[in-house]
Coordinates of C-alpha atoms and ligand atoms in Angstrom, one line a residue:
X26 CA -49.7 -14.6 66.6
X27 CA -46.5 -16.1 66.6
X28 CA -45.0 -14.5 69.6
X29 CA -44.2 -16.4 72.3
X30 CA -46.8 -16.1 75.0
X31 CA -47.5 -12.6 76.2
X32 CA -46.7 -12.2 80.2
X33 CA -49.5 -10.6 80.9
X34 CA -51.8 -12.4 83.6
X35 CA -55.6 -11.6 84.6
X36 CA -54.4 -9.2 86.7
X37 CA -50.8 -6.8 87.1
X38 CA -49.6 -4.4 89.8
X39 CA -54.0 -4.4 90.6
X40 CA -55.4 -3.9 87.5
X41 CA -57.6 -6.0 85.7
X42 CA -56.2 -6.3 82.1
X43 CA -59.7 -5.6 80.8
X44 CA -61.5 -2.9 78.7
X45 CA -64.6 -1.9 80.8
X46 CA -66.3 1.6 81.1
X47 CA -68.3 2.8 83.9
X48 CA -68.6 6.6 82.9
X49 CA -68.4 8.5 79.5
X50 CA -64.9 9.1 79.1
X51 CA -63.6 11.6 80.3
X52 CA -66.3 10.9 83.6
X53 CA -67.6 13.4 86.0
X54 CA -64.5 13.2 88.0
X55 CA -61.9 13.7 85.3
X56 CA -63.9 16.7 84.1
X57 CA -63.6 17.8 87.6
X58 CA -59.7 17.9 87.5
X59 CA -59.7 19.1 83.8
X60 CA -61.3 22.2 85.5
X61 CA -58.3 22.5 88.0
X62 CA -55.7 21.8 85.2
X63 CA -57.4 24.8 82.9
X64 CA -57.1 27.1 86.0
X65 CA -53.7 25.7 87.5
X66 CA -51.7 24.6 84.3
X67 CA -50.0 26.6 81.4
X68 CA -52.5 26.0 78.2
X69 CA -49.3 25.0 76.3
X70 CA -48.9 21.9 77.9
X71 CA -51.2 20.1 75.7
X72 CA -53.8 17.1 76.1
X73 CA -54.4 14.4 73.7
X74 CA -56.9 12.4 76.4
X75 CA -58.4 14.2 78.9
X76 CA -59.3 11.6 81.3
X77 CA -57.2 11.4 84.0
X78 CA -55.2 8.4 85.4
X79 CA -55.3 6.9 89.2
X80 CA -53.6 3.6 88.2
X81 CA -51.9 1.2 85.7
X82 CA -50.9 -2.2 85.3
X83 CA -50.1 -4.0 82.3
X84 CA -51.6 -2.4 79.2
X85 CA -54.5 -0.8 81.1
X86 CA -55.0 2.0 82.5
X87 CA -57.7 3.1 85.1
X88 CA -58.8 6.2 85.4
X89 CA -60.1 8.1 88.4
X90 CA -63.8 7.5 87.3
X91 CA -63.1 4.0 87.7
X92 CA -63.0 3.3 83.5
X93 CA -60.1 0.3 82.4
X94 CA -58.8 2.0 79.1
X95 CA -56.4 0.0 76.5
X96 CA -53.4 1.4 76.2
X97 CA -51.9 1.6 72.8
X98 CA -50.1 4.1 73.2
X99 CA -47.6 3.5 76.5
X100 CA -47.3 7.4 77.5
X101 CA -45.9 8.0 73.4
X102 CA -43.8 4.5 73.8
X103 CA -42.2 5.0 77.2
X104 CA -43.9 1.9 79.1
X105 CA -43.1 -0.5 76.5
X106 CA -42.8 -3.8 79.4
X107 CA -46.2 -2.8 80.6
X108 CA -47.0 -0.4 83.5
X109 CA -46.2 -1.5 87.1
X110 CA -43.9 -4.1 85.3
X111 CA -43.1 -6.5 88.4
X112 CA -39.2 -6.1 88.2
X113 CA -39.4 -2.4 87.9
X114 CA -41.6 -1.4 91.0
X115 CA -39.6 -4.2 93.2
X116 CA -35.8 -2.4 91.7
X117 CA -37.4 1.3 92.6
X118 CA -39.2 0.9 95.6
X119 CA -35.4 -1.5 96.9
X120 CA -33.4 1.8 95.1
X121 CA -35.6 4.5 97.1
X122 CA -35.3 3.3 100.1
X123 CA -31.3 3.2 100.0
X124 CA -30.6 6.5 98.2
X125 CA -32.6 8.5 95.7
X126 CA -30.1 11.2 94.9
X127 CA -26.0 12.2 95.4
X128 CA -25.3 13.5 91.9
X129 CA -23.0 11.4 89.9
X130 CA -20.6 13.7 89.2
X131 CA -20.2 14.3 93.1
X132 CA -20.3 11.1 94.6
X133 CA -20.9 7.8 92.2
X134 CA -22.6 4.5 92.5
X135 CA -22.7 1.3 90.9
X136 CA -26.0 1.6 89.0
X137 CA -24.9 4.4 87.1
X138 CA -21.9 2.4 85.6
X139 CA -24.1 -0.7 85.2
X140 CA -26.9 0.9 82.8
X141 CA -23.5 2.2 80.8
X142 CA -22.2 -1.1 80.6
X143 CA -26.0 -2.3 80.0
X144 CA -25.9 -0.1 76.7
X145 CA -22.3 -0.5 75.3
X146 CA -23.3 -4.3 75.4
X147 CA -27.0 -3.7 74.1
X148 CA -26.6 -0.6 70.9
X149 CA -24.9 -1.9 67.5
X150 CA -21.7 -2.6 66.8
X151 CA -18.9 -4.6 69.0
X152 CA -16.3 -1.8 69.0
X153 CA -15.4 0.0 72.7
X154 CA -18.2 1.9 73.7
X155 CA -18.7 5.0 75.9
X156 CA -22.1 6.3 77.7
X157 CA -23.9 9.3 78.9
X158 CA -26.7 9.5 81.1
X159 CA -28.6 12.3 81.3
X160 CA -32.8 12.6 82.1
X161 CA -34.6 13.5 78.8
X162 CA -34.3 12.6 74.9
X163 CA -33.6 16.3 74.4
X164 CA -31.0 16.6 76.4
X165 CA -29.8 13.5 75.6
X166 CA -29.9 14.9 71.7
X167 CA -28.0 18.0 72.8
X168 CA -25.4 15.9 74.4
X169 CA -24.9 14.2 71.4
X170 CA -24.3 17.3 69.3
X171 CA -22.0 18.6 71.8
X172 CA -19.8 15.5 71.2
X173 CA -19.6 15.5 67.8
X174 CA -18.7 18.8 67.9
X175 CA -16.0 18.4 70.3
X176 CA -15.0 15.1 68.3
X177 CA -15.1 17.0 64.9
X178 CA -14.2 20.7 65.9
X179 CA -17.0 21.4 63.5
X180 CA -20.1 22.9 64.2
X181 CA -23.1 21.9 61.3
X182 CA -25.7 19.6 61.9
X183 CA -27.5 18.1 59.6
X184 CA -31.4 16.9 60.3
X185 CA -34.1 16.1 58.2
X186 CA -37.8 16.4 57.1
X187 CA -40.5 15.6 59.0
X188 CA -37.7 14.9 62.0
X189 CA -38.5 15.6 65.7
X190 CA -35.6 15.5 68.3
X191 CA -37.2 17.5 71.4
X192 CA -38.4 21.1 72.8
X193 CA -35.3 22.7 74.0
X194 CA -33.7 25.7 72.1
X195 CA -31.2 23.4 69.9
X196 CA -33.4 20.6 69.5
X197 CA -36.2 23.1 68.6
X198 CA -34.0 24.0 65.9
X199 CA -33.0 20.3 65.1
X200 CA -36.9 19.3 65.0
X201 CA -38.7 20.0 61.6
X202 CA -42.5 20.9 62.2
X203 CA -43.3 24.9 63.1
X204 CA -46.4 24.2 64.8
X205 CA -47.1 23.4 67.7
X206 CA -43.0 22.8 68.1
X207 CA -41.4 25.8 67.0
X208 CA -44.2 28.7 66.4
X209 CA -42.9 32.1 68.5
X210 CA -40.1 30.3 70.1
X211 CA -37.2 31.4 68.4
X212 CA -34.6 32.7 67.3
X213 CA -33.2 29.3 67.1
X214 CA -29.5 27.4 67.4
X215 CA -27.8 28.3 64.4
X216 CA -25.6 25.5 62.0
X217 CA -28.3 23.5 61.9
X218 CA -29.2 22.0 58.2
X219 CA -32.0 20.0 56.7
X220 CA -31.9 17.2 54.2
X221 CA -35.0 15.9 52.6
X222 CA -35.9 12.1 53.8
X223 CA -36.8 9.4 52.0
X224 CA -40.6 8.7 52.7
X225 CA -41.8 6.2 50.5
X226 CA -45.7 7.0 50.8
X227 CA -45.1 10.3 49.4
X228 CA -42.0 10.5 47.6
X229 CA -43.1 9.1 43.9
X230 CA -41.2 5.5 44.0
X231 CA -37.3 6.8 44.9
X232 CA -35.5 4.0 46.4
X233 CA -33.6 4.5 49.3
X234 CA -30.3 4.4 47.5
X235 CA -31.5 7.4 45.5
X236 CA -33.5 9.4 48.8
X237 CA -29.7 9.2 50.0
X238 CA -28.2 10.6 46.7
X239 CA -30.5 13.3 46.6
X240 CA -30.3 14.3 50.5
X241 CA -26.4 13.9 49.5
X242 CA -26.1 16.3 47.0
X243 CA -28.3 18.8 49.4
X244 CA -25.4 18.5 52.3
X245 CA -22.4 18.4 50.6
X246 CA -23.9 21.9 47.9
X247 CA -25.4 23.6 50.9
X248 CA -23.0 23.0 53.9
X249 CA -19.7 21.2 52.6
X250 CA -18.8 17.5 53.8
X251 CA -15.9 19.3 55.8
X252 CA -18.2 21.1 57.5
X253 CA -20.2 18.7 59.0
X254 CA -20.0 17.9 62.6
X255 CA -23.2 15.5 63.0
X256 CA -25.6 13.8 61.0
X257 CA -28.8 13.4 63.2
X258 CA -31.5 10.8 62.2
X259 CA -34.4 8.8 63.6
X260 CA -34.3 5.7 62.0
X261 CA -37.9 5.5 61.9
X262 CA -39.4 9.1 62.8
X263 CA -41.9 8.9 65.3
X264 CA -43.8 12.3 65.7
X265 CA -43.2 12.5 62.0
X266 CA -45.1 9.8 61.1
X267 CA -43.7 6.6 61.8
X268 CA -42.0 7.2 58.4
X269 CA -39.9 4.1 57.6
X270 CA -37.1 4.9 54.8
X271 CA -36.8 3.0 52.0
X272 CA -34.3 0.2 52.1
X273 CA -30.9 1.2 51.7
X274 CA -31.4 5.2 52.9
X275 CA -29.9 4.4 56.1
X276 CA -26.7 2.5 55.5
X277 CA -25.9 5.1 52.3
X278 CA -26.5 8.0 55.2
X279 CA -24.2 6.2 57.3
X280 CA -21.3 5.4 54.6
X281 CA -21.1 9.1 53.6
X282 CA -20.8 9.6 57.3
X283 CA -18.6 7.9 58.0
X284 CA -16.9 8.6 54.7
X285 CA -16.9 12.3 55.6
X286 CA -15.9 12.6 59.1
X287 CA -19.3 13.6 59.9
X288 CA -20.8 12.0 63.2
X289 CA -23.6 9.5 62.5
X290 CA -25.9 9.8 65.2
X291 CA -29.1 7.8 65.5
X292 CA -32.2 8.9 67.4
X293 CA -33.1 6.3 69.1
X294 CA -35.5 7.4 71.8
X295 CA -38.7 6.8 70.4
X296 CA -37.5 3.1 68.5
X297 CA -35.1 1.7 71.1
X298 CA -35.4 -1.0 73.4
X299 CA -37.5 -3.8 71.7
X300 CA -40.1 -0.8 69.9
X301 CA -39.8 -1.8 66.2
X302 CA -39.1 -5.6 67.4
X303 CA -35.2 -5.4 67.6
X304 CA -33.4 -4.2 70.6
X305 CA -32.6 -1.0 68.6
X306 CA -34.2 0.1 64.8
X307 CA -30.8 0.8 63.1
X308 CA -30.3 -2.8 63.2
X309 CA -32.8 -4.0 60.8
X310 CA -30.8 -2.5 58.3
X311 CA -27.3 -4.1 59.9
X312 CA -26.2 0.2 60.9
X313 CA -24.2 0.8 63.3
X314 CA -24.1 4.6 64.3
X315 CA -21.4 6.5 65.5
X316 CA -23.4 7.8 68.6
X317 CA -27.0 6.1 69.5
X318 CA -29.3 9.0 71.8
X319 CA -31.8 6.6 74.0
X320 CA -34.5 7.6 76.0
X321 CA -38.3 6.7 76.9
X322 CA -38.5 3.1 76.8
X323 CA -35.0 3.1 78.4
X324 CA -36.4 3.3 82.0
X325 CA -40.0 1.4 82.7
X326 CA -41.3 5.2 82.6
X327 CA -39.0 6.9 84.8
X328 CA -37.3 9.9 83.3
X329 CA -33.4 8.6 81.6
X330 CA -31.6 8.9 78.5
X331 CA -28.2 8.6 77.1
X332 CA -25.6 8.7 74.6
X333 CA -23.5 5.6 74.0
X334 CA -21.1 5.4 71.0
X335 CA -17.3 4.8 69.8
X336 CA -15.1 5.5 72.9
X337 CA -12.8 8.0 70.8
X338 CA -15.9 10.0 69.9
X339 CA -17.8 10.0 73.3
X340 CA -14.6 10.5 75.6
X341 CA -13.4 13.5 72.9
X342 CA -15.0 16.5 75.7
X343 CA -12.9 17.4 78.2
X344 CA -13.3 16.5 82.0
X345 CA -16.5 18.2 83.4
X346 CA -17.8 19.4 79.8
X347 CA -20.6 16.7 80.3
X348 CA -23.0 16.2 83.1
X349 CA -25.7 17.2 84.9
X350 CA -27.7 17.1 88.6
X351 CA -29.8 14.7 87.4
X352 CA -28.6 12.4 84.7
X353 CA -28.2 9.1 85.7
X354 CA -30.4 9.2 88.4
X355 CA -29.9 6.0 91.3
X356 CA -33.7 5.2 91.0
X357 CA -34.1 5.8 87.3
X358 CA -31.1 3.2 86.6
X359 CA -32.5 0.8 89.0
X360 CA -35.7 0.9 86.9
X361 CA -33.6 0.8 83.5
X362 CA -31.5 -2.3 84.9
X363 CA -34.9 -3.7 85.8
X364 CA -36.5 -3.0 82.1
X365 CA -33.4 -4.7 80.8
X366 CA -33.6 -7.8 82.2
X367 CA -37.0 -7.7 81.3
X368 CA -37.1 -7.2 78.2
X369 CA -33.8 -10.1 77.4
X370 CA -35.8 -12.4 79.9
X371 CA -39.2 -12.3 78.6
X372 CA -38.3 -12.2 75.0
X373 CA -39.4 -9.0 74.4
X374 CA -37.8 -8.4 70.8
X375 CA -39.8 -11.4 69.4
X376 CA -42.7 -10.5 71.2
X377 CA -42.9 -6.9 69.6
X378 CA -41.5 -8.3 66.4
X379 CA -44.9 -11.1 66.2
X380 CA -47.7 -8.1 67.6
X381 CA -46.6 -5.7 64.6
X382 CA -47.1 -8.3 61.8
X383 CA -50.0 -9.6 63.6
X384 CA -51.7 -5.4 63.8
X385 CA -50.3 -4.8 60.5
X386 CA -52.3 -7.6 59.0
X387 CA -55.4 -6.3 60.4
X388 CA -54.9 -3.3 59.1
X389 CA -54.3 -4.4 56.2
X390 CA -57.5 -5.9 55.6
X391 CA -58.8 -3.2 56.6
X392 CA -57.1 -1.2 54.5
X393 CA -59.0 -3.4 51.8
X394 CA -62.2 -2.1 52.5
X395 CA -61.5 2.0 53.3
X396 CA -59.8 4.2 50.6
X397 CA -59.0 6.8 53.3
X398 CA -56.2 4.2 54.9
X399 CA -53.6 5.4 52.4
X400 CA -50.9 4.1 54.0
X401 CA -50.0 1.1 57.0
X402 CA -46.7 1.0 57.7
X403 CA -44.1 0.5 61.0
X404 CA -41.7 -2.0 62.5
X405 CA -42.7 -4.4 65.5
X406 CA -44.9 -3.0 67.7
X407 CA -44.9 0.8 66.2
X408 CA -47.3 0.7 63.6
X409 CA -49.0 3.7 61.7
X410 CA -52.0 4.8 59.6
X411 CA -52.0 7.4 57.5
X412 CA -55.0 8.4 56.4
X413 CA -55.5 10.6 53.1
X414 CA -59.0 11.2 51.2
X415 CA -60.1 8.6 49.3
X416 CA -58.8 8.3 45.7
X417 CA -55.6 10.7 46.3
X418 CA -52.9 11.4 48.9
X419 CA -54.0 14.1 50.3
X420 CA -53.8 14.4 54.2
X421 CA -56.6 13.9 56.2
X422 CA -56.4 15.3 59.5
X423 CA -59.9 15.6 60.6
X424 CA -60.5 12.0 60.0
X425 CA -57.5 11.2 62.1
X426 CA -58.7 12.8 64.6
X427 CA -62.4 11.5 64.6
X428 CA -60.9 8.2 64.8
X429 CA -58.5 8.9 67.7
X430 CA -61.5 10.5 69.4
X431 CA -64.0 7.8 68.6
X432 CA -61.7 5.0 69.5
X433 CA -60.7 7.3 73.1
X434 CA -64.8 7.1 73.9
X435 CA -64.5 3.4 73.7
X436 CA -62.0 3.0 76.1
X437 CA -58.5 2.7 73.5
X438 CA -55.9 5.2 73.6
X439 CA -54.3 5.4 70.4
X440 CA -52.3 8.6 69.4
X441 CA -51.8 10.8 66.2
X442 CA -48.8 12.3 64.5
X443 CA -47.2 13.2 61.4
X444 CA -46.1 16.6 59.9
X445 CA -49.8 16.8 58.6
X446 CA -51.7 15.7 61.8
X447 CA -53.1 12.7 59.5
X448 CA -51.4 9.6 61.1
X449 CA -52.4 7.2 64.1
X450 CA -49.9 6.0 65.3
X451 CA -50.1 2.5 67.5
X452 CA -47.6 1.5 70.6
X453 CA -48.6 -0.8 72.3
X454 CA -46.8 -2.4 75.8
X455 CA -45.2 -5.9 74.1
X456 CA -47.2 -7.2 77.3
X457 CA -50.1 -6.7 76.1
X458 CA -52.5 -10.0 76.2
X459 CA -54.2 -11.3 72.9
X460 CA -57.5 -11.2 73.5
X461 CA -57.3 -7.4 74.8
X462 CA -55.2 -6.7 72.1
X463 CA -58.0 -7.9 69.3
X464 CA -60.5 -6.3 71.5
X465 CA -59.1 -2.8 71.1
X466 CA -58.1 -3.5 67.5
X467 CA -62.0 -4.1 66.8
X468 CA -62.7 -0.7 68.4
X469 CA -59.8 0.4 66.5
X470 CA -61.1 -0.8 62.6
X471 CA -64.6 -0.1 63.7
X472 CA -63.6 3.1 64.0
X473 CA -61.4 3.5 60.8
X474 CA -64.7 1.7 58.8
X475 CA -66.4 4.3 59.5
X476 CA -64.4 7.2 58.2
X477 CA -66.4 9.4 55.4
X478 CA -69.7 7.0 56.7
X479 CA -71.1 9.8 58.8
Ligands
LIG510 C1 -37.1 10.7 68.3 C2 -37.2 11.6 69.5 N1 -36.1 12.3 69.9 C3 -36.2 13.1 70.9 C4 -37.4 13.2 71.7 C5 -37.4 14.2 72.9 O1 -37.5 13.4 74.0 P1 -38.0 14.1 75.4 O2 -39.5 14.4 75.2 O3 -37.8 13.1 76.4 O4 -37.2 15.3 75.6 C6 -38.5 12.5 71.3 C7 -39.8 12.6 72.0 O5 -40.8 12.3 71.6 C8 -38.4 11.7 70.2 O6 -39.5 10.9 69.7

């Protein structure tokens, strides 16, 4: 790996950075709490693992039968400087004990203003910047429509296939996939449009250039370029599929944007801060949105998100049309000040940037030997499998599954997604050290070997 050497030591915040298991996971005492949560907790809050956590350090995580699990997933690419990351429990403990709440909008402090000048700095482009911060990716998402809309005084928004932007009623309607996201929940927010994306695995060879055309000709026949407030895209979709568009989608999206007088808004929270091994994914491609929505890996794993973007966009709402009780919490931007500085003093960009080509080339190989890997594909440390019968393209979700299930009884968390339930999807802390990480990689292939064996 040509990263520069991972942070990780023996041990962080307690936990051994080992895979070991005492008990079949999930253990007698997870089943025990599993039993509580079916009689205490709405069904509809979901489970992928059910093996409950007491602690967490680095990439492990230790659950309360005592088991060290690899965590390739950081809490769906929230903790991506590690749990307990050193910084971030000293700036939250220091930040609790001297306030944990006034509101910002009643009576401000300083951390607040520094995690908005953090991210005017940090998100592309070198034009003034505004920010927003607000508590989770879908409200952050909302935020961002509002904006545009007040920028614009127009009121579509278009989205696209296979696109997830959060559970709340507008980002419901923004987010693509009925089930489990949408099913019995509406009616939804109307003015919201979808465009098809360019998805290379399954889209028969168009290049990006011609995705855009096509997704083009959609918006401007079915909603009118004047009518179009906001143009809403992840650059790489996460619960979609870590779908990467095909060079060239992007910018064209952008241009006509731009072009238009349509907000170009990238979805950051899933690919921002390090993720896809640059500070933010749109810059891979050298795009620089009009608005960039950040979230999860924003905060060391404490609930924050934002909207930075153009100052005449961002400062378009009037006095007190933005807000909140919560955004911009006093702990949660001591923790994102602390992730930060992490992440620019530990060289975490590079870091993710080596650990993707280093995963991707084992999957590659093993790609090599098992027709149902149809597809490898991701940025930096947000890498995807998506796995299809052998011989054709169809989507296999069962195997996806077994895999995820298999590799969760060895002691690696790995996660699934994708509009057909057929991807794995890997995001690992950047923290993570080698030897752990090849460890849970050979549970990982094993596992994937032996799809269509049993
Ligand atoms: C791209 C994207 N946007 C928005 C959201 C919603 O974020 P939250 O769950 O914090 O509301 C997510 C969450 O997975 C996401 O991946």
């Amino acid at each position: 790996m040509t990263a520069t050497a991972p942070t990780v030591e023996l041990s962080v915040n307690g936990v051994a950075q080992h895979r070991r298991l005492v008990t079949p996971v999930p253990g007698p005492r997870s089943l025990e709490l599993l039993a509580r949560r079916e009689a205490s907790v709405a069904r509809g809050v979901g489970v992928m693992l059910p093996t409950f956590v007491e602690r967490a350090g680095g990439a492990v995580l230790v659950d309360v039968d005592g088991n060290h699990l690899v965590d390739l997933g950081s809490g769906i690419a929230v903790t991506g400087i590690g749990h307990g990351a050193p910084r971030v429990v000293a700036a939250v403990a220091e930040q609790a004990a001297a306030f944990t709440h006034t509101c910002f909008m009643v009576s401000p402090y300083e951390g607040y203003v520094a995690v908005a000048e953090a991210l005017d700095r940090l998100t592309p482009g070198d034009h003034e910047k505004r920010s927003i911060l607000l508590t989770s990716g879908a409200e952050a998402v909302e935020n961002a429509v509002k904006i545009a809309r007040s920028h614009t005084r127009r009121s579509a928004v278009v989205v696209f296939e296979h696109g997830y932007h959060g559970r709340t009623n507008l980002t419901m309607a923004l987010t693509a996939k009925n089930m489990p996201y949408k099913h019995g929940f509406g009616p939804f927010a109307p003015e919201v449009y979808r465009a098809p994306l360019s998805y290379p695995f399954r889209d028969g060879g168009l290049t990006g250039e011609q995705a855009a055309a096509r997704a083009i000709d959609v918006i401007e026949k079915q909603v009118g370029a004047e009518n179009v407030a906001a143009v809403v895209i992840e650059p790489i979709q996460g619960e979609g599929g870590f779908i990467v568009p095909a060079p060239g989608f992007l910018p064209a999206l952008a241009a006509w944007s731009q072009a238009s007088g349509a907000v170009f808004v990238a979805d950051e929270v899933q690919t921002g801060f390090a993720r896809t091994g640059a500070m933010f994914a749109s810059e891979h491609e050298g795009v620089v949105p009009d608005l960039v929505v950040t979230a999860k890996g924003i905060a060391g794993g404490l609930p924050l998100s934002a909207v930075t973007g153009r100052a005449e966009i961002m400062d378009a709402p009037h006095v007190g049309g933005l807000g909140g009780t919560y955004g911009g919490n006093p702990v949660a931007c001591a923790a994102a000040l602390a992730t930060i500085a992490t992440i620019e003093e530990d060289g975490l960009v590079a870091r993710a940037a080596a650990l993707g080509e280093w995963i991707t080339a084992r999957l590659l190989a093993a790609q090599g030997r098992q027709p149902a890997i149809g597809d490898v594909r991701g940025r930096g440390a947000m890498v995807a499998i998506e796995l299809v019968r052998p011989g054709a393209t169809d989507p296999d979700p069962l195997a996806a599954a077994a895999v995820a299930r298999a590799c969760h009884e060895q002691g690696v968390v790995v996660l699934t997604c994708g509009t057909y339930d057929n991807v794995l999807r890997l995001l690992p802390p950047f923290v993570i050290g080698e030897e752990l990480l090849a460890e849970a990689m050979d549970v990982l292939t094993g596992a994937l070997l032996s799809v269509g064996t049993a």
